[in-house]
PDB file of C-alpha atoms in Angstrom:
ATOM      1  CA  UNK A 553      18.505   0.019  18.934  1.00 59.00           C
ATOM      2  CA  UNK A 554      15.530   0.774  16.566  1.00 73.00           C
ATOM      3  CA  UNK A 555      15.585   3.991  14.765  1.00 86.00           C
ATOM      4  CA  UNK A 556      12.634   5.905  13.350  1.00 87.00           C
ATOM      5  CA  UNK A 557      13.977   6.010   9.923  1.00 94.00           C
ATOM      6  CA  UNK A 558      10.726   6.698   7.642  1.00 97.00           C
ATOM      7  CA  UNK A 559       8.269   9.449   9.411  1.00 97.00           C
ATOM      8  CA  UNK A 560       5.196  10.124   7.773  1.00 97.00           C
ATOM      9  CA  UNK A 561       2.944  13.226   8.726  1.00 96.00           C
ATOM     10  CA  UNK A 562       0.133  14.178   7.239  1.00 95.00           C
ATOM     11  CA  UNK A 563       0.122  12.094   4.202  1.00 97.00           C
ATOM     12  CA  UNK A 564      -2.057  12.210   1.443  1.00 96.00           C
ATOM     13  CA  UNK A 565      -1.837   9.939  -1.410  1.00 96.00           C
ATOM     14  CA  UNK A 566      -3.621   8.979  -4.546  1.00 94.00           C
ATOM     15  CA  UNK A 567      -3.209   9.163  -8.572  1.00 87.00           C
ATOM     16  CA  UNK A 568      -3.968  10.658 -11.602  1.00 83.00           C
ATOM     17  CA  UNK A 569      -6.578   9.845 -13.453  1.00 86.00           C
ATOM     18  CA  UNK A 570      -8.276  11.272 -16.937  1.00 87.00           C
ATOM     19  CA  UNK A 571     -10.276  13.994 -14.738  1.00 87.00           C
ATOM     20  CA  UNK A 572      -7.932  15.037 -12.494  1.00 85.00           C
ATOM     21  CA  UNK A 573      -6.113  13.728  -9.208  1.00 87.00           C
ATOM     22  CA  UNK A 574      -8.381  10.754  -7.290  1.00 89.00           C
ATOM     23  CA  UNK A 575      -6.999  10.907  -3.481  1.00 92.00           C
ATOM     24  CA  UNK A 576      -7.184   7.533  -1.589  1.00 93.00           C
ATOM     25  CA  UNK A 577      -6.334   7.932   1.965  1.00 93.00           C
ATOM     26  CA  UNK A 578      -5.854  11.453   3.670  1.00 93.00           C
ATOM     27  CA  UNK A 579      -3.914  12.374   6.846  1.00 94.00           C
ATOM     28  CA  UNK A 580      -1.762   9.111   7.425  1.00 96.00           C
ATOM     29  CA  UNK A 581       0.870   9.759   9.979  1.00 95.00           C
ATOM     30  CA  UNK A 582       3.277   7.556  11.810  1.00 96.00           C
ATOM     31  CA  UNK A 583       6.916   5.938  12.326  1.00 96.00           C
ATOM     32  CA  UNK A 584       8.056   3.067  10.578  1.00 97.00           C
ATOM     33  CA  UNK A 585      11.165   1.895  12.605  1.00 96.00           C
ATOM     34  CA  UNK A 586      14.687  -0.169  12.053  1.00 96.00           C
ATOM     35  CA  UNK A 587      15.148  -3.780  12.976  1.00 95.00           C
ATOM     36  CA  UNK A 588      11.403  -4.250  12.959  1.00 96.00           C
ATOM     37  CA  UNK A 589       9.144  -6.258  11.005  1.00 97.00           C
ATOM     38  CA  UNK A 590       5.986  -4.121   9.360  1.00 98.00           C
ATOM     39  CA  UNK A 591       3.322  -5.443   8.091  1.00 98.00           C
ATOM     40  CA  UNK A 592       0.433  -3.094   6.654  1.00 98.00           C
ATOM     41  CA  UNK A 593      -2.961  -4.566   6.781  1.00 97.00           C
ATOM     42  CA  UNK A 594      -6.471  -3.497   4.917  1.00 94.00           C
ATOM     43  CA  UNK A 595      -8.854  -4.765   2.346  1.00 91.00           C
ATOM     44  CA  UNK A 596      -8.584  -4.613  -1.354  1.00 89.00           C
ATOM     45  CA  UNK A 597      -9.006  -0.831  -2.570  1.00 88.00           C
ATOM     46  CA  UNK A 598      -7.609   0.570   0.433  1.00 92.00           C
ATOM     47  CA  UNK A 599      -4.893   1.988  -0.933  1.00 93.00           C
ATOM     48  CA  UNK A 600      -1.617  -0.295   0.405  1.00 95.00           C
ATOM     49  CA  UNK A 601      -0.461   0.142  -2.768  1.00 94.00           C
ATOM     50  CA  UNK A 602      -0.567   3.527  -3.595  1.00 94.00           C
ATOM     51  CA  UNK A 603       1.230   3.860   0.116  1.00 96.00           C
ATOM     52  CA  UNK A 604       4.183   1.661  -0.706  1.00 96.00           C
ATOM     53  CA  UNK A 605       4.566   3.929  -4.423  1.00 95.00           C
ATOM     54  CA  UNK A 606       4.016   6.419  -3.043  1.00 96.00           C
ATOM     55  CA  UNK A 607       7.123   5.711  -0.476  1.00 97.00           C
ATOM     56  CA  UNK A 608       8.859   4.193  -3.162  1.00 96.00           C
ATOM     57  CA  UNK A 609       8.543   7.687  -5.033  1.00 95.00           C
ATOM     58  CA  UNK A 610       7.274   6.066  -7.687  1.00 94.00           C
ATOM     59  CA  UNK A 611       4.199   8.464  -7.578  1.00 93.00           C
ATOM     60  CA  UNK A 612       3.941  11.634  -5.871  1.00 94.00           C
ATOM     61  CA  UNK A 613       2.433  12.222  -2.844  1.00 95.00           C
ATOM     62  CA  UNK A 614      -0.647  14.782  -2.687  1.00 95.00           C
ATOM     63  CA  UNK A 615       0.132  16.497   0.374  1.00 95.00           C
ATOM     64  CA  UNK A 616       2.338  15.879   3.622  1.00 96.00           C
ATOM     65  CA  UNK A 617       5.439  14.676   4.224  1.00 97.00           C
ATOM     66  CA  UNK A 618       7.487  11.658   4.103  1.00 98.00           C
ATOM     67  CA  UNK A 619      11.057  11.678   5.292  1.00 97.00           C
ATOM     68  CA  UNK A 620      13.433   9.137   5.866  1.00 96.00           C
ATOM     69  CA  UNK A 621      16.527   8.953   7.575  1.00 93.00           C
ATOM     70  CA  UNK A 622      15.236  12.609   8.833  1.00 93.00           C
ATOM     71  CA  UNK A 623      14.705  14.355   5.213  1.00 95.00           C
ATOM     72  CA  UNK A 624      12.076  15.023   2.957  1.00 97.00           C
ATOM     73  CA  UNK A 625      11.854  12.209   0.324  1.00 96.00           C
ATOM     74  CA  UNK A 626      11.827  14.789  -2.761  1.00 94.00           C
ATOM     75  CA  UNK A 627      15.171  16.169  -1.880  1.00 96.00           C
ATOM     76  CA  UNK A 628      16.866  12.816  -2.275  1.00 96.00           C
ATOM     77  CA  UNK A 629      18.372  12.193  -6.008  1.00 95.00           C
ATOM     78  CA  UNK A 630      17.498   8.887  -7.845  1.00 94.00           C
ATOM     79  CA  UNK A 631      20.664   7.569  -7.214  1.00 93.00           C
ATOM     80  CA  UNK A 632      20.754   8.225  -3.450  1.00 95.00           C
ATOM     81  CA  UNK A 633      16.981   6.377  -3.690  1.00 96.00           C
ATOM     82  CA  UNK A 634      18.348   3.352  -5.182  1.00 95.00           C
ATOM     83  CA  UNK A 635      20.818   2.905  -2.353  1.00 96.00           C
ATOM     84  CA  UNK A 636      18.400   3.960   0.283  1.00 96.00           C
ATOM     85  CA  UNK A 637      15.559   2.137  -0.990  1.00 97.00           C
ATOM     86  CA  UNK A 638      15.052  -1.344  -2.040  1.00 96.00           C
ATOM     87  CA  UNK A 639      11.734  -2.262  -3.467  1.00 96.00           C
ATOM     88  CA  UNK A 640       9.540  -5.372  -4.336  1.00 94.00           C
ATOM     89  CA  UNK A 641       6.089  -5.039  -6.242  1.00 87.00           C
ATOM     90  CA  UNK A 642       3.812  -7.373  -7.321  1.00 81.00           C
ATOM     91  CA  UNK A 643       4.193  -6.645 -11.209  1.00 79.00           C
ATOM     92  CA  UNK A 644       5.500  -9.383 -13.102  1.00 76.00           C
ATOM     93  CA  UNK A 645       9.337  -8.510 -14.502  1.00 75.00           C
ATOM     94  CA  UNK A 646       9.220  -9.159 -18.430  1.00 79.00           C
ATOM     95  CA  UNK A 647      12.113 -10.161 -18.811  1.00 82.00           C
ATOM     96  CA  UNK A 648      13.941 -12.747 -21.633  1.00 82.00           C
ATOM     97  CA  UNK A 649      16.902 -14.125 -22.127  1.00 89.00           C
ATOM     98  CA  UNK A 650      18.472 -13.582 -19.157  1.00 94.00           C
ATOM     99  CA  UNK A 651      19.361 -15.741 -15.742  1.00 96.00           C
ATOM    100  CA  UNK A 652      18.061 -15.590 -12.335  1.00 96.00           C
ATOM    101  CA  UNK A 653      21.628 -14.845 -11.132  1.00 97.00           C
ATOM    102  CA  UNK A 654      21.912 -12.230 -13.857  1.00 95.00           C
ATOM    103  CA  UNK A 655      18.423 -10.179 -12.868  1.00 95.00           C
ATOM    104  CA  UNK A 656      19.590 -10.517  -9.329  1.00 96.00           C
ATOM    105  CA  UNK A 657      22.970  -8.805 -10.340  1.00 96.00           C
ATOM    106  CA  UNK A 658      20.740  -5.817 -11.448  1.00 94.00           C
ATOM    107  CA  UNK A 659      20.483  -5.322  -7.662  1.00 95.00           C
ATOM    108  CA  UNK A 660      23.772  -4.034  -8.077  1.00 96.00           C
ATOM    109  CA  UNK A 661      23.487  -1.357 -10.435  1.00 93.00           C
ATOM    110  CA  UNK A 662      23.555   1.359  -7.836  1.00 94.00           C
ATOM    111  CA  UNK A 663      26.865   0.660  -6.891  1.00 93.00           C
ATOM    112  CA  UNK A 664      28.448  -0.755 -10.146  1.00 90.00           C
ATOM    113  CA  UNK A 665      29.071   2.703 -12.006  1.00 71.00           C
ATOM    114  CA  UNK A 666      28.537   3.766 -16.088  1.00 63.00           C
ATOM    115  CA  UNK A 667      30.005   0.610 -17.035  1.00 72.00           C
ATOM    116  CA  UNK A 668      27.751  -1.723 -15.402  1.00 78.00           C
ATOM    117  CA  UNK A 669      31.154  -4.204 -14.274  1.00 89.00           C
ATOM    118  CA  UNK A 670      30.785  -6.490 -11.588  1.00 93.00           C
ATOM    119  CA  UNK A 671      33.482  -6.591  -8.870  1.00 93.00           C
ATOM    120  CA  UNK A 672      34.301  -9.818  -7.319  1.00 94.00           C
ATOM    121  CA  UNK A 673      32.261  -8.476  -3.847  1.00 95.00           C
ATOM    122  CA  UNK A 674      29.177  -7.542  -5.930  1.00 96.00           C
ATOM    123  CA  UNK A 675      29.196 -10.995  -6.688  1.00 96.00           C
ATOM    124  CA  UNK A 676      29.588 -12.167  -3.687  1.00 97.00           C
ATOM    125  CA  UNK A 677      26.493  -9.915  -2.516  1.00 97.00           C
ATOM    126  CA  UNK A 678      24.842 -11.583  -5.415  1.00 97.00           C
ATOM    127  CA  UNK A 679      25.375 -14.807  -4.438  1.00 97.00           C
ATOM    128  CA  UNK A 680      24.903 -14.283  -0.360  1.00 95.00           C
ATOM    129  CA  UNK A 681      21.350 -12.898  -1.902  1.00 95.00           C
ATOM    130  CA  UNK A 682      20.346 -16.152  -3.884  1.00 96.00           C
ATOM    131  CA  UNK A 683      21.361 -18.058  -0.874  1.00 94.00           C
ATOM    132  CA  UNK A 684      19.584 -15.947   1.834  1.00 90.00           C
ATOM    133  CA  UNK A 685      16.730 -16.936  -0.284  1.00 91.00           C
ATOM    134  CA  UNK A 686      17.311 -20.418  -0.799  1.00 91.00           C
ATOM    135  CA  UNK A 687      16.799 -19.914  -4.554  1.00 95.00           C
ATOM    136  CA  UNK A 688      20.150 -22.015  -5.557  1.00 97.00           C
ATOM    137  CA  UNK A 689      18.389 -24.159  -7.842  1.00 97.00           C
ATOM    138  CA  UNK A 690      17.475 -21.768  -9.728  1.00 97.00           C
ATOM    139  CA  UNK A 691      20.290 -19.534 -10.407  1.00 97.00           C
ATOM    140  CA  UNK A 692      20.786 -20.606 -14.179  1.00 97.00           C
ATOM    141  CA  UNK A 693      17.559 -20.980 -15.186  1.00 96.00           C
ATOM    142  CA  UNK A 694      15.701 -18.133 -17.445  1.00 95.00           C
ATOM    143  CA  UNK A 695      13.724 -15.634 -15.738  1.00 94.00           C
ATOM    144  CA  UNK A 696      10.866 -16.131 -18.149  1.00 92.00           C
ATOM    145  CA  UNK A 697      10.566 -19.751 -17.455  1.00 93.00           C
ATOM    146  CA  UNK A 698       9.715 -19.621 -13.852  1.00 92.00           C
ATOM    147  CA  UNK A 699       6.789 -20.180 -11.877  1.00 89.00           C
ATOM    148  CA  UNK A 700       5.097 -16.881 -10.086  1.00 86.00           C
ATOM    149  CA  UNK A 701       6.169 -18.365  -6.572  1.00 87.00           C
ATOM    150  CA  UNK A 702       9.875 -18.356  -7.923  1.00 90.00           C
ATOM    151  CA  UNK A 703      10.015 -15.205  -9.720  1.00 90.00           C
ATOM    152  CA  UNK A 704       8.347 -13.772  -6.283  1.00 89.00           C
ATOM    153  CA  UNK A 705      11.715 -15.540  -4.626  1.00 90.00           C
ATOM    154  CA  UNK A 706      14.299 -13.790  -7.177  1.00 93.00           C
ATOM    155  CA  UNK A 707      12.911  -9.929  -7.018  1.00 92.00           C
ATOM    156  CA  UNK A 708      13.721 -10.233  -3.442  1.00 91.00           C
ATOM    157  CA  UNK A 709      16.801 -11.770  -3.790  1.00 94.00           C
ATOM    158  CA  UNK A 710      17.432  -9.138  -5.913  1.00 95.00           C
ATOM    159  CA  UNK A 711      16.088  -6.324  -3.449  1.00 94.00           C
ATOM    160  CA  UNK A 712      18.952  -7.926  -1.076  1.00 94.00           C
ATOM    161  CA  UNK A 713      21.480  -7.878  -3.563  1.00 96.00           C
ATOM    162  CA  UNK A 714      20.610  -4.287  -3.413  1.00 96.00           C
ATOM    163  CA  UNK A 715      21.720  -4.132   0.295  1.00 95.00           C
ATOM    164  CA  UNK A 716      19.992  -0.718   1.090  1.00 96.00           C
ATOM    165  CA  UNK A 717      18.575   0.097   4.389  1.00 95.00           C
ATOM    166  CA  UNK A 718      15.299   0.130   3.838  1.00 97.00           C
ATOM    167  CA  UNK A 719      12.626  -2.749   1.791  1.00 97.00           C
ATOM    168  CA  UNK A 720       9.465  -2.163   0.916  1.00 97.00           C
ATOM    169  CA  UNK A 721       7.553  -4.861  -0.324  1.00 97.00           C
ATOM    170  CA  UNK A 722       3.918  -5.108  -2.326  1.00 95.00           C
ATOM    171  CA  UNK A 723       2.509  -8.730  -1.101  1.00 94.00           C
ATOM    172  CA  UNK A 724       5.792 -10.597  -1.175  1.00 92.00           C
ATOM    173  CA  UNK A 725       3.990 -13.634   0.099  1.00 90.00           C
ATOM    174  CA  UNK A 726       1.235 -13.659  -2.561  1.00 87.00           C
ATOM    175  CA  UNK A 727       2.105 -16.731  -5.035  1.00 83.00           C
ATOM    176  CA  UNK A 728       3.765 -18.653  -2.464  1.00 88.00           C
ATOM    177  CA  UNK A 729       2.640 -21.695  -0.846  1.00 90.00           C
ATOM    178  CA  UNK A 730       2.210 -21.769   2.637  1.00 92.00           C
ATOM    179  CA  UNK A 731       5.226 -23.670   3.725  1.00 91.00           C
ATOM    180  CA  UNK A 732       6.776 -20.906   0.997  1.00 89.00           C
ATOM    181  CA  UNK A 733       4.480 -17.991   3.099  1.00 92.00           C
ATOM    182  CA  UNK A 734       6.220 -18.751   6.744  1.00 93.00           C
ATOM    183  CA  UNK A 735      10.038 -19.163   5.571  1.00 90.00           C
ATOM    184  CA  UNK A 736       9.884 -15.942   3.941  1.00 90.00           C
ATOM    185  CA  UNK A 737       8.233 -13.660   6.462  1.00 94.00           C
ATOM    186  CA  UNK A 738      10.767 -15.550   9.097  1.00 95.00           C
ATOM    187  CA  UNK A 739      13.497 -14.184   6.081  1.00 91.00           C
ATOM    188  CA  UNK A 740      12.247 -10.754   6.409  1.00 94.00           C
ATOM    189  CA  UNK A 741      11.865 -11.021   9.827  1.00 95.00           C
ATOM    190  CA  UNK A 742      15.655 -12.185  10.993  1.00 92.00           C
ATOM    191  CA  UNK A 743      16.569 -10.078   8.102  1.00 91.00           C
ATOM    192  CA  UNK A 744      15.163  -6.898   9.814  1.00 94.00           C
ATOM    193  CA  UNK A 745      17.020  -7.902  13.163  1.00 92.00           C
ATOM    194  CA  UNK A 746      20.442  -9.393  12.403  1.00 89.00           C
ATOM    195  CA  UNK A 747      20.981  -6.220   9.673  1.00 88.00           C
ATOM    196  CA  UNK A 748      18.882  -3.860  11.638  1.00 91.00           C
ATOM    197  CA  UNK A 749      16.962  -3.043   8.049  1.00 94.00           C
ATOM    198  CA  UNK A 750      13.730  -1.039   7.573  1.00 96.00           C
ATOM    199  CA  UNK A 751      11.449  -3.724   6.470  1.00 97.00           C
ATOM    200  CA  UNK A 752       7.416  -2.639   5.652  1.00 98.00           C
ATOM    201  CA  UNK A 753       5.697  -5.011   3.536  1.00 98.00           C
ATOM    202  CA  UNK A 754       1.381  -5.354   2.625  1.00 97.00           C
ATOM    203  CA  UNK A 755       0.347  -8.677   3.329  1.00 96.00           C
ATOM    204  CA  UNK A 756      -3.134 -10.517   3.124  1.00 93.00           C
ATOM    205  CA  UNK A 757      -1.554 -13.432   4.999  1.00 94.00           C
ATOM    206  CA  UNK A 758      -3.580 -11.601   8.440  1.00 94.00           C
ATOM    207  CA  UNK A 759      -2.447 -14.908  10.963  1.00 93.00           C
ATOM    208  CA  UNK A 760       0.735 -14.920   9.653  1.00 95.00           C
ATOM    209  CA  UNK A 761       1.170 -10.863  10.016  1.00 96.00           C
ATOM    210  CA  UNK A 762      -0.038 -11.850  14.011  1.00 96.00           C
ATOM    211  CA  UNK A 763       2.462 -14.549  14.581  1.00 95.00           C
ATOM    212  CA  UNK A 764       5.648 -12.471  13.294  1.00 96.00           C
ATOM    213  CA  UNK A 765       5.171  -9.103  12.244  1.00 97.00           C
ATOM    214  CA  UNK A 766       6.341  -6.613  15.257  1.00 97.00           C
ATOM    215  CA  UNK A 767       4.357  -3.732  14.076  1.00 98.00           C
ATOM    216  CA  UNK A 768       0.928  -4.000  12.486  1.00 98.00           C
ATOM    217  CA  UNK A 769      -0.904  -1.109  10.188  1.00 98.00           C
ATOM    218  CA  UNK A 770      -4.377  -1.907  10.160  1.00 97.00           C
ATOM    219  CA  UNK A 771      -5.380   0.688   7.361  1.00 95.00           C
ATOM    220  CA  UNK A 772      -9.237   1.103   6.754  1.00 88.00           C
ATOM    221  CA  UNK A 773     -11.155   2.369   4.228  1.00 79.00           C
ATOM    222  CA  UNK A 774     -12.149   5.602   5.913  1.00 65.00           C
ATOM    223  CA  UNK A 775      -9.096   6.859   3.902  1.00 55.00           C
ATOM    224  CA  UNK A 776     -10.314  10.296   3.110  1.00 54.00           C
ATOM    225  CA  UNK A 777     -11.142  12.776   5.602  1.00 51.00           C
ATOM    226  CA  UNK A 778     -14.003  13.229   6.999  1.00 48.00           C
ATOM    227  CA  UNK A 779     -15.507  15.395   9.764  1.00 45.00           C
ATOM    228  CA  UNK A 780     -14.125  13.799  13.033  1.00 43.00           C
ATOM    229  CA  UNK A 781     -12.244  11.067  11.068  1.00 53.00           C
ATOM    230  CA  UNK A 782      -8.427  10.958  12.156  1.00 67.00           C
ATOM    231  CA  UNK A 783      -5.775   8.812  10.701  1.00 80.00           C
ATOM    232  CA  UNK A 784      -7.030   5.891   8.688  1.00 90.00           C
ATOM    233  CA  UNK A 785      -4.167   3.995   9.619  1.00 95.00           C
ATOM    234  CA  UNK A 786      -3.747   2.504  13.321  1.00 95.00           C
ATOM    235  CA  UNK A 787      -0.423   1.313  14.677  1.00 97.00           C
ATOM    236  CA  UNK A 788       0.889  -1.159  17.456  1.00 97.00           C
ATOM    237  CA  UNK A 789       2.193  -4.211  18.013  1.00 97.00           C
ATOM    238  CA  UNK A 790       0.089  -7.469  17.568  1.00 96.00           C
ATOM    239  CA  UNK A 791      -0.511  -7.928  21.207  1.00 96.00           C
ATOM    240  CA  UNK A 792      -1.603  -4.072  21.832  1.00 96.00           C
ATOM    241  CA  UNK A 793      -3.906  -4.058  18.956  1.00 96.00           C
ATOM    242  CA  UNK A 794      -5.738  -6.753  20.381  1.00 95.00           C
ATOM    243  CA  UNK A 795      -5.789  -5.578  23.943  1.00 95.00           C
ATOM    244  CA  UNK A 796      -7.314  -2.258  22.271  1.00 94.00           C
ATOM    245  CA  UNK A 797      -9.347  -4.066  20.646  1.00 93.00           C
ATOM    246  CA  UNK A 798      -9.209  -2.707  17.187  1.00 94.00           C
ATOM    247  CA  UNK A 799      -7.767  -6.299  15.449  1.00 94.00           C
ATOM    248  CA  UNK A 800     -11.261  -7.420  16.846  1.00 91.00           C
ATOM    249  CA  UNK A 801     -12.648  -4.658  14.972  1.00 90.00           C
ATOM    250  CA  UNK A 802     -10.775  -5.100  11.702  1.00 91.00           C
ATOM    251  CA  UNK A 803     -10.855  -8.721  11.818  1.00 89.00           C
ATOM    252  CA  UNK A 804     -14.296 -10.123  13.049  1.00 79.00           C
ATOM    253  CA  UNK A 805     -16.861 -10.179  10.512  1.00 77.00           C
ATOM    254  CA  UNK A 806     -19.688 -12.222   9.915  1.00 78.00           C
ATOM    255  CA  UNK A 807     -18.735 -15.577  10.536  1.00 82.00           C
ATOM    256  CA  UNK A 808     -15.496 -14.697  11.849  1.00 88.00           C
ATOM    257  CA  UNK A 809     -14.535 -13.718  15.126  1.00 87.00           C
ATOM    258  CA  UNK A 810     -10.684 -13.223  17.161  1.00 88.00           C
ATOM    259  CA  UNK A 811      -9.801 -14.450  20.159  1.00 88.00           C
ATOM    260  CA  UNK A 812      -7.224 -11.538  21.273  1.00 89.00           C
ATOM    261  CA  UNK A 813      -5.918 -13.669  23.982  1.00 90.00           C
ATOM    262  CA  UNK A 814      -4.381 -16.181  21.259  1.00 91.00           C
ATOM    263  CA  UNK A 815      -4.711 -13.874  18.667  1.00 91.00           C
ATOM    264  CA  UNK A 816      -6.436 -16.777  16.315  1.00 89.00           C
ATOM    265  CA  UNK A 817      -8.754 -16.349  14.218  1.00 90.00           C
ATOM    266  CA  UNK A 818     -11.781 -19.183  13.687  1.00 88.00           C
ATOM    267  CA  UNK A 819     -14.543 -19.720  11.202  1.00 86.00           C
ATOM    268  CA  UNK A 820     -18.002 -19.701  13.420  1.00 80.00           C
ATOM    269  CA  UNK A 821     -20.221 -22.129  12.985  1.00 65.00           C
ATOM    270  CA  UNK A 822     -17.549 -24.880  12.710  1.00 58.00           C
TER     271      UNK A 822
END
C-alpha cells in the first residue's frame, strides 16, 4: 500500500545570497508517496536542486511546509533525519585514504552510537549495500582513485547502507553510461517496491524517467509567483501526463516533438 509520506504545501524555496534571500520556485505543493519511483523533471536553473536541499534540510525553506511521515520537517532532530532520510548529491566526496567498503560503512553512523563500532549486522547491511549495487569489485579500492561513474555507484551504496525510509537523490544517473543509466533506475525502482521506500530523485535522463519512473514532476521555470500562475510543479504518472498533454508541452521543442501514445521522443528532420 503506498503511503503519502513527504507532503509539501505551499513551498517556497531559494538561498542566500550577498543581498539578501534569492527565491527560486514559489507555491510548490504535492505528495511524494512510498513504494513509488519519482522522478523530478525541469531544465537547468529550475531549481531541482534547491528542492531536494531543501528536503534534505540542508537549507531552509522560505515559506510553507514540508512534512514527512505527517510532521513538520523542522521539528525532527538531526539524528532522527539521518535515520529518516538518506541522501545522494552530486558533489564529489573528498575523501583519502579510505576504502569503498569503509565510506559505505559511514552509512551506518546513525545507528552505530559515540563509539563509531561496527556490529556484525551493520556489516552485513554494508555488504547487502555493495552488492545491491553490484559494486563488489570495488570494495577495497580507495575512494579517491575511482572514476565519477563509480564513486556515483558507492554514495548510493552508502545511502542503502543507511537503510532509512526515504532517498533523495541529486542526478544519480549523471556520470554513468547508459547500460550504467538503466540498471540503476531499475535499482531504485525494485528498490522502492520490494522495501516499500520513498524514492525521489532529479534526472535529465527524460526517456528513461518515461519508461520507469511511476510519478513524474515536470517543474518549469515559472517558479515564482506570478498573477494567475499556480504551482510550478505538475504531477502524474507518465501515461497521464501525456494524455494531458503537458509532457508534449515540456518536451517538444524545436526540432523535437513526443509521440504520447509511445511516449518516445524523436529528433525531426531525421
Amino acid at each position: 500500500m503506498n503511503n503519502e509520506t513527504i507532503q509539501l504545501k505551499n513551498l517556497s524555496i531559494g538561498y542566500q545570497t550577498r543581498h539578501g534571500v534569492k527565491t527560486v520556485a514559489e507555491n510548490i505543493s504535492g505528495s511524494i508517496l512510498s513504494g513509488q519511483l519519482t522522478c523530478l523533471l525541469g531544465p537547468n536553473g529550475v531549481g531541482k536542486s534547491t528542492l531536494l536541499r531543501t528536503l534534505s534540510a540542508f537549507q531552509p525553506k522560505i515559506d510553507g511546509s514540508i512534512l514527512i511521515v505527517g510532521k513538520e520537517i523542522a521539528t525532527f532532530s538531526d539524528k532522527e533525519l539521518s535515520r529518516l532520510i538518506g541522501v545522494v548529491l552530486t558533489e564529489k566526496p573528498d575523501v583519502r585514504n579510505m576504502t569503498v567498503r569503509e565510506l559505505v560503512c559511514l552509512g551506518r553512523s546513525p545507528y552505530t552510537g559515540f563509539w563509531g563500532t561496527y556490529s556484525k549486522e551493520d556489516l552485513c547491511v554494508v555488504d547487502e549495500a555493495i552488492a545491491l549495487v553490484g559494486i563488489e569489485a570495488l570494495s577495497q579500492r580507495m575512494v579517491h582513485t575511482l572514476s565519477d561513474g563509480e564513486r556515483q555507484k558507492v554514495m548510493i551504496a552508502k545511502a542503502l547502507a543507511q537503510q532509512t525510509p526515504v532517498i533523495f537523490l541529486d542526478e544519480p544517473t549523471a556520470f554513468l553510461d547508459y547500460p550504467s543509466k538503466v540498471e540503476m533506475l531499475q535499482l531504485l525502482r525494485r528498490i522502492s517496491r520490494e522495501a516499500e521506500k520513498t524514492v525521489f530523485l532529479s534526472t535529465h535522463d527524460v526517456e528513461l524517467a518515461l519508461q520507469l519512473a511511476d510519478v513524474l514532476w515536470l517543474m518549469r521555470r515559472e517558479g515564482v509567483r506570478r498573477e494567475g500562475v499556480g504551482s510550478p510543479v505538475t504531477i502524474g504518472s507518465p501515461r497521464a501526463l501525456a494524455e494531458s498533454g503537458d509532457l508534449g508541452r515540456f518536451i517538444s521543442g524545436k526540432d523535437i516533438s513526443f509521440d504520447k501514445e509511445t511516449l518516445s521522443i524523436r529528433v525531426c528532420g531525421l
